[in-house]
Structure formats: C-alpha cells, structure tokens
Amino acid sequence: MSRFQLKLMPWRLLGALSIVIFVLVGISTWHQLTDYPQQPTSTSRSIRYYVDFMDEMITRSQPSKTASTSDRVLAQANYRKISQVLGKKHYAEVNRLILKELHDVPNDPIAQNIVFSIPFTGSFGVHNIKVDIAKVYQCLVARDVQHTPFVSERSDAVNMLGHTLGTHDFDGHGPTLLLYCLLAALAVLFGLYFTLDYQRNTSTFVNTLPTSRFGYRVRQTILLVILLNIAVLGPIIMITLLVSLLPDHALGSLVYPITLFPAKGTVLIPLWQYFILWWLVVNLWALFLAGGALLFSLVSRNPIVNVFGLLLVVFAEPLQLLRLLPPTARLFLPPSYTAVPQMFFQLNQFESIPVAQWYATFMLWVLSLWLLIGVVMKLQERPRRPAPKQPAD
C-alpha cells in the first residue's frame, strides 16, 4: 500500500515547493548579509565595531559623569578587559566580564542603556524597548554559551535564520509574509492533490481498495505531510549551512537565548524552542489545509474550486472576511494564526493569550475537522435503501 501511495505523491509539486522555500528564505538571508554593509553583520565587523566602541568609552573617561571616581576606574578597567577578550574571540569570557561589570557598577546607566544594549537595539530597530541586560547575560553565563550578543546576534547562521522566521522582527511583517507564502503554496498543493483521483479517473479504483476510505486518506495525508516536512526543512537547513560556511560567519548555537519584549518584561527562550514552535505551526496548518482540501473534494471535484476555497481560509484575515466577528472571537479561528512573531511573543492581539492556549485551540480545530471528514465518509459509504416497490395495477 505504501509503495502504491508513494507513486501517487505529487513529486513535481513538492519539488516546486522546495524551490520556492529556498528562494524565499535565501532572499531574506541575502538581504541580511548585503543590505547593511556598515553594520556589525559578520564576525570580524562585529568585533571591530564593539572593540572600537569600548576603546571610545575608555578614552572619554566614561561610564558616567554621575558615577564615583572608584566606579569610573572600575568600569574602565572592565571595558578594557572586555575589549581585549573580545578581540581574542573568547566569547564566553566576554559574557562573564559583562556580567561582572553589571554587578560591579549596578547604577551605571551608560552600561545598562547604551554599551551592552546596542546588539539588541540593532536587531529590533528603533522601537522604544527596555531589555533587562543583566538577565540576558546571567542566562548566557549559566548555560556556558560560547557565543556573545556582540557577535552572534546578527552574524551567526542560526540567528540569521531566526531573523527570517521572526525571532528578531519586532513588527513581524517579514516572517508573517513568509508564512503566508508557504501556506498559499500548501493550499495549491493540497487542493490539487486531493482532486487528482477524479482528474485521473482512479477514484473508483481507490474506493475498491481493501481498506476504509477514511483510513486510506489518513495514511495518505500523513505520508504527504512527512514529505512536505522534508521539502520545507531541507532548503532551510541547506541555507543555514551555506551561511555558516561563508567567510567571516559561524553556525551559532541553538541554546542561544532569544530576547523577547512583551508587556510583562524581558523573557528569554532558547533558539531551538522558537524553531520548534514555528515548525509545529506549519505542521498544524498542513494538517488543517489537508483536511480542508479533502472535505472540499467530497463536495466538489473541481481542483480550482478546491484551491480557491483553501486560499480564502488562509487569507481570511488580510481580506477582512472575519470582520463580522468580535475581535476576541477571531483569535479562536485558524485564519488568525499567521501573525508571526506576535503569537509566540504574546504581542498586540495575542498579549493576553498564552502560547499553549492558542496551540490547543488550533489542535482542536484540526481534530474536529478530521472527525467531520470521517463522519461524512461514513455517511457516503452507507448503502442506500432500495426504493419501495410500487403496487401493481
């Protein structure tokens, strides 16, 4: 059965999807590599930028005019050590020295708001944000991360991938657009695939297989989603490795803490956790769209109608098709789950909704949809009662 199903897989569409993902992610990554030539977006450029900045702080007799003489001398000594160690690329020691400076001179506004916050304001733009610098470096030191925000925040390959998927995009326009493009491609893929049997005139043969139609479609969908993951994750991993092989760049660390700025304050999560959350959203959407395509195919065998229906679901939010519903009610519908990174970081409309809550809601929608498909198929398979015989004249 699996060999038969493999032959029916839409290999050309999966190949086209891989190319689309490679182009979309590649363009975003190339944009980060080339559009900021004067900023610290590579290892040597980052080190040179921050070493010069530290030297300037020492020369100008900083950290603060309001600090005591002993604090100024201590801070300058710490700046000098940080500059030297950073030049030697001892990143874990850089983190420890920065944390030491924050503890030695806790009332130094220059260190808190300018020197050590530059990597974060550089990543998140000019937004009025307040990051708990000490909390970030405590996390880095506690985990013994061999990377520092001075270098890794904008030059390591996994962090650049994070930029593309939404870890550093405070407004979330780019990552949301990427997700919309991916979901549109999935709508086309599933909309065409679940009407192929009718286009090839093989639907009657499929119905005669020694298995239930619902069980066959479930196995078919699982296999397709597995291949879909390979088609999507393959290009993403390839681009990440290619960036890490470029001169003056590194792979980075998946335990590097992402700094978030929701209303409740600075929150840190490891980079791998964000990637897992993003991957789960894509898979939930894949199962939801596959179920929608299958349900539409039970009503209409036209692939254009099927694809159009799925696209309406995907773009219901930007098309303002949900405006008749209250704003709070919209957040419980799948079309709202495209706002990256607002969903993960509890920003804007998702400020009061925990991540686990909207995940559970989305999973409930997927399960309900597939349960409905099973019921409809069962009803279609039920033999019709013969018409009552008419009495003879």
PDB file of N, CA and C in Angstrom, residues 322-365:
ATOM      1  N   LEU A 322     -13.349  38.198   8.367  1.00  0.00           N
ATOM      2  CA  LEU A 322     -13.810  37.899   9.718  1.00  0.00           C
ATOM      3  C   LEU A 322     -14.283  39.139  10.465  1.00  0.00           C
ATOM      4  N   ARG A 323     -14.478  40.232   9.756  1.00  0.00           N
ATOM      5  CA  ARG A 323     -14.820  41.499  10.422  1.00  0.00           C
ATOM      6  C   ARG A 323     -16.177  41.458  11.117  1.00  0.00           C
ATOM      7  N   LEU A 324     -17.058  40.570  10.695  1.00  0.00           N
ATOM      8  CA  LEU A 324     -18.378  40.479  11.324  1.00  0.00           C
ATOM      9  C   LEU A 324     -18.300  39.871  12.719  1.00  0.00           C
ATOM     10  N   LEU A 325     -17.166  39.231  13.030  1.00  0.00           N
ATOM     11  CA  LEU A 325     -16.999  38.601  14.334  1.00  0.00           C
ATOM     12  C   LEU A 325     -16.312  39.557  15.296  1.00  0.00           C
ATOM     13  N   PRO A 326     -16.570  39.426  16.595  1.00  0.00           N
ATOM     14  CA  PRO A 326     -15.849  40.238  17.578  1.00  0.00           C
ATOM     15  C   PRO A 326     -14.350  39.930  17.532  1.00  0.00           C
ATOM     16  N   PRO A 327     -13.501  40.917  17.821  1.00  0.00           N
ATOM     17  CA  PRO A 327     -12.040  40.689  17.766  1.00  0.00           C
ATOM     18  C   PRO A 327     -11.587  39.521  18.631  1.00  0.00           C
ATOM     19  N   THR A 328     -12.179  39.353  19.809  1.00  0.00           N
ATOM     20  CA  THR A 328     -11.764  38.252  20.677  1.00  0.00           C
ATOM     21  C   THR A 328     -12.135  36.896  20.082  1.00  0.00           C
ATOM     22  N   ALA A 329     -13.279  36.847  19.382  1.00  0.00           N
ATOM     23  CA  ALA A 329     -13.703  35.580  18.773  1.00  0.00           C
ATOM     24  C   ALA A 329     -12.795  35.196  17.611  1.00  0.00           C
ATOM     25  N   ARG A 330     -12.272  36.187  16.890  1.00  0.00           N
ATOM     26  CA  ARG A 330     -11.402  35.893  15.747  1.00  0.00           C
ATOM     27  C   ARG A 330     -10.146  35.140  16.176  1.00  0.00           C
ATOM     28  N   LEU A 331      -9.657  35.423  17.386  1.00  0.00           N
ATOM     29  CA  LEU A 331      -8.415  34.805  17.850  1.00  0.00           C
ATOM     30  C   LEU A 331      -8.562  33.318  18.103  1.00  0.00           C
ATOM     31  N   PHE A 332      -9.787  32.814  18.070  1.00  0.00           N
ATOM     32  CA  PHE A 332     -10.001  31.380  18.252  1.00  0.00           C
ATOM     33  C   PHE A 332     -10.239  30.679  16.922  1.00  0.00           C
ATOM     34  N   LEU A 333     -10.012  31.378  15.810  1.00  0.00           N
ATOM     35  CA  LEU A 333     -10.172  30.795  14.482  1.00  0.00           C
ATOM     36  C   LEU A 333      -8.811  30.622  13.820  1.00  0.00           C
ATOM     37  N   PRO A 334      -8.592  29.525  13.097  1.00  0.00           N
ATOM     38  CA  PRO A 334      -7.296  29.272  12.465  1.00  0.00           C
ATOM     39  C   PRO A 334      -6.770  30.399  11.585  1.00  0.00           C
ATOM     40  N   PRO A 335      -7.602  31.131  10.799  1.00  0.00           N
ATOM     41  CA  PRO A 335      -7.045  32.207   9.967  1.00  0.00           C
ATOM     42  C   PRO A 335      -6.278  33.270  10.744  1.00  0.00           C
ATOM     43  N   SER A 336      -6.475  33.361  12.055  1.00  0.00           N
ATOM     44  CA  SER A 336      -5.741  34.347  12.851  1.00  0.00           C
ATOM     45  C   SER A 336      -4.343  33.871  13.215  1.00  0.00           C
ATOM     46  N   TYR A 337      -4.057  32.583  13.016  1.00  0.00           N
ATOM     47  CA  TYR A 337      -2.779  32.035  13.459  1.00  0.00           C
ATOM     48  C   TYR A 337      -1.715  32.142  12.367  1.00  0.00           C
ATOM     49  N   THR A 338      -1.549  33.350  11.879  1.00  0.00           N
ATOM     50  CA  THR A 338      -0.496  33.638  10.895  1.00  0.00           C
ATOM     51  C   THR A 338       0.371  34.810  11.330  1.00  0.00           C
ATOM     52  N   ALA A 339       0.079  35.389  12.495  1.00  0.00           N
ATOM     53  CA  ALA A 339       0.770  36.600  12.949  1.00  0.00           C
ATOM     54  C   ALA A 339       2.061  36.230  13.670  1.00  0.00           C
ATOM     55  N   VAL A 340       3.108  36.013  12.906  1.00  0.00           N
ATOM     56  CA  VAL A 340       4.420  35.709  13.467  1.00  0.00           C
ATOM     57  C   VAL A 340       5.195  37.022  13.577  1.00  0.00           C
ATOM     58  N   PRO A 341       5.876  37.336  14.680  1.00  0.00           N
ATOM     59  CA  PRO A 341       6.022  36.551  15.922  1.00  0.00           C
ATOM     60  C   PRO A 341       5.050  36.922  17.025  1.00  0.00           C
ATOM     61  N   GLN A 342       4.000  37.670  16.723  1.00  0.00           N
ATOM     62  CA  GLN A 342       3.076  38.094  17.770  1.00  0.00           C
ATOM     63  C   GLN A 342       2.503  36.917  18.557  1.00  0.00           C
ATOM     64  N   MET A 343       2.237  35.801  17.871  1.00  0.00           N
ATOM     65  CA  MET A 343       1.659  34.642  18.552  1.00  0.00           C
ATOM     66  C   MET A 343       2.609  34.098  19.603  1.00  0.00           C
ATOM     67  N   PHE A 344       3.890  33.934  19.231  1.00  0.00           N
ATOM     68  CA  PHE A 344       4.862  33.323  20.129  1.00  0.00           C
ATOM     69  C   PHE A 344       5.285  34.258  21.260  1.00  0.00           C
ATOM     70  N   PHE A 345       5.311  35.561  20.978  1.00  0.00           N
ATOM     71  CA  PHE A 345       5.813  36.520  21.951  1.00  0.00           C
ATOM     72  C   PHE A 345       4.704  37.216  22.730  1.00  0.00           C
ATOM     73  N   GLN A 346       3.437  36.813  22.480  1.00  0.00           N
ATOM     74  CA  GLN A 346       2.272  37.403  23.152  1.00  0.00           C
ATOM     75  C   GLN A 346       2.272  38.924  23.014  1.00  0.00           C
ATOM     76  N   LEU A 347       2.317  39.357  21.762  1.00  0.00           N
ATOM     77  CA  LEU A 347       2.303  40.780  21.449  1.00  0.00           C
ATOM     78  C   LEU A 347       0.968  41.157  20.806  1.00  0.00           C
ATOM     79  N   ASN A 348       0.637  42.442  20.872  1.00  0.00           N
ATOM     80  CA  ASN A 348      -0.551  43.001  20.228  1.00  0.00           C
ATOM     81  C   ASN A 348      -1.806  42.211  20.599  1.00  0.00           C
ATOM     82  N   GLN A 349      -2.507  41.654  19.608  1.00  0.00           N
ATOM     83  CA  GLN A 349      -3.777  40.984  19.885  1.00  0.00           C
ATOM     84  C   GLN A 349      -3.609  39.701  20.686  1.00  0.00           C
ATOM     85  N   PHE A 350      -2.404  39.136  20.717  1.00  0.00           N
ATOM     86  CA  PHE A 350      -2.170  37.893  21.460  1.00  0.00           C
ATOM     87  C   PHE A 350      -1.577  38.152  22.846  1.00  0.00           C
ATOM     88  N   GLU A 351      -1.630  39.396  23.292  1.00  0.00           N
ATOM     89  CA  GLU A 351      -0.990  39.752  24.557  1.00  0.00           C
ATOM     90  C   GLU A 351      -1.546  38.969  25.741  1.00  0.00           C
ATOM     91  N   SER A 352      -2.836  38.702  25.755  1.00  0.00           N
ATOM     92  CA  SER A 352      -3.474  38.031  26.893  1.00  0.00           C
ATOM     93  C   SER A 352      -3.720  36.543  26.640  1.00  0.00           C
ATOM     94  N   ILE A 353      -3.211  36.010  25.534  1.00  0.00           N
ATOM     95  CA  ILE A 353      -3.443  34.600  25.194  1.00  0.00           C
ATOM     96  C   ILE A 353      -2.126  33.830  25.310  1.00  0.00           C
ATOM     97  N   PRO A 354      -2.007  32.913  26.270  1.00  0.00           N
ATOM     98  CA  PRO A 354      -0.788  32.104  26.383  1.00  0.00           C
ATOM     99  C   PRO A 354      -0.569  31.259  25.134  1.00  0.00           C
ATOM    100  N   VAL A 355       0.694  30.965  24.868  1.00  0.00           N
ATOM    101  CA  VAL A 355       1.033  30.174  23.681  1.00  0.00           C
ATOM    102  C   VAL A 355       0.340  28.820  23.710  1.00  0.00           C
ATOM    103  N   ALA A 356       0.333  28.175  24.880  1.00  0.00           N
ATOM    104  CA  ALA A 356      -0.284  26.845  24.985  1.00  0.00           C
ATOM    105  C   ALA A 356      -1.772  26.897  24.659  1.00  0.00           C
ATOM    106  N   GLN A 357      -2.430  28.019  24.956  1.00  0.00           N
ATOM    107  CA  GLN A 357      -3.877  28.113  24.741  1.00  0.00           C
ATOM    108  C   GLN A 357      -4.228  28.141  23.260  1.00  0.00           C
ATOM    109  N   TRP A 358      -3.544  28.994  22.467  1.00  0.00           N
ATOM    110  CA  TRP A 358      -3.906  29.031  21.050  1.00  0.00           C
ATOM    111  C   TRP A 358      -3.400  27.795  20.312  1.00  0.00           C
ATOM    112  N   TYR A 359      -2.322  27.168  20.810  1.00  0.00           N
ATOM    113  CA  TYR A 359      -1.910  25.884  20.231  1.00  0.00           C
ATOM    114  C   TYR A 359      -3.001  24.830  20.443  1.00  0.00           C
ATOM    115  N   ALA A 360      -3.511  24.750  21.673  1.00  0.00           N
ATOM    116  CA  ALA A 360      -4.559  23.773  21.973  1.00  0.00           C
ATOM    117  C   ALA A 360      -5.802  24.040  21.139  1.00  0.00           C
ATOM    118  N   THR A 361      -6.136  25.319  20.955  1.00  0.00           N
ATOM    119  CA  THR A 361      -7.300  25.676  20.133  1.00  0.00           C
ATOM    120  C   THR A 361      -7.110  25.223  18.685  1.00  0.00           C
ATOM    121  N   PHE A 362      -5.929  25.462  18.152  1.00  0.00           N
ATOM    122  CA  PHE A 362      -5.641  25.063  16.769  1.00  0.00           C
ATOM    123  C   PHE A 362      -5.707  23.539  16.623  1.00  0.00           C
ATOM    124  N   MET A 363      -5.139  22.820  17.593  1.00  0.00           N
ATOM    125  CA  MET A 363      -5.191  21.353  17.552  1.00  0.00           C
ATOM    126  C   MET A 363      -6.625  20.855  17.607  1.00  0.00           C
ATOM    127  N   LEU A 364      -7.463  21.523  18.403  1.00  0.00           N
ATOM    128  CA  LEU A 364      -8.873  21.130  18.489  1.00  0.00           C
ATOM    129  C   LEU A 364      -9.572  21.329  17.151  1.00  0.00           C
ATOM    130  N   TRP A 365      -9.254  22.402  16.444  1.00  0.00           N
ATOM    131  CA  TRP A 365      -9.824  22.631  15.113  1.00  0.00           C
ATOM    132  C   TRP A 365      -9.413  21.511  14.153  1.00  0.00           C
TER     133      TRP A 365
END
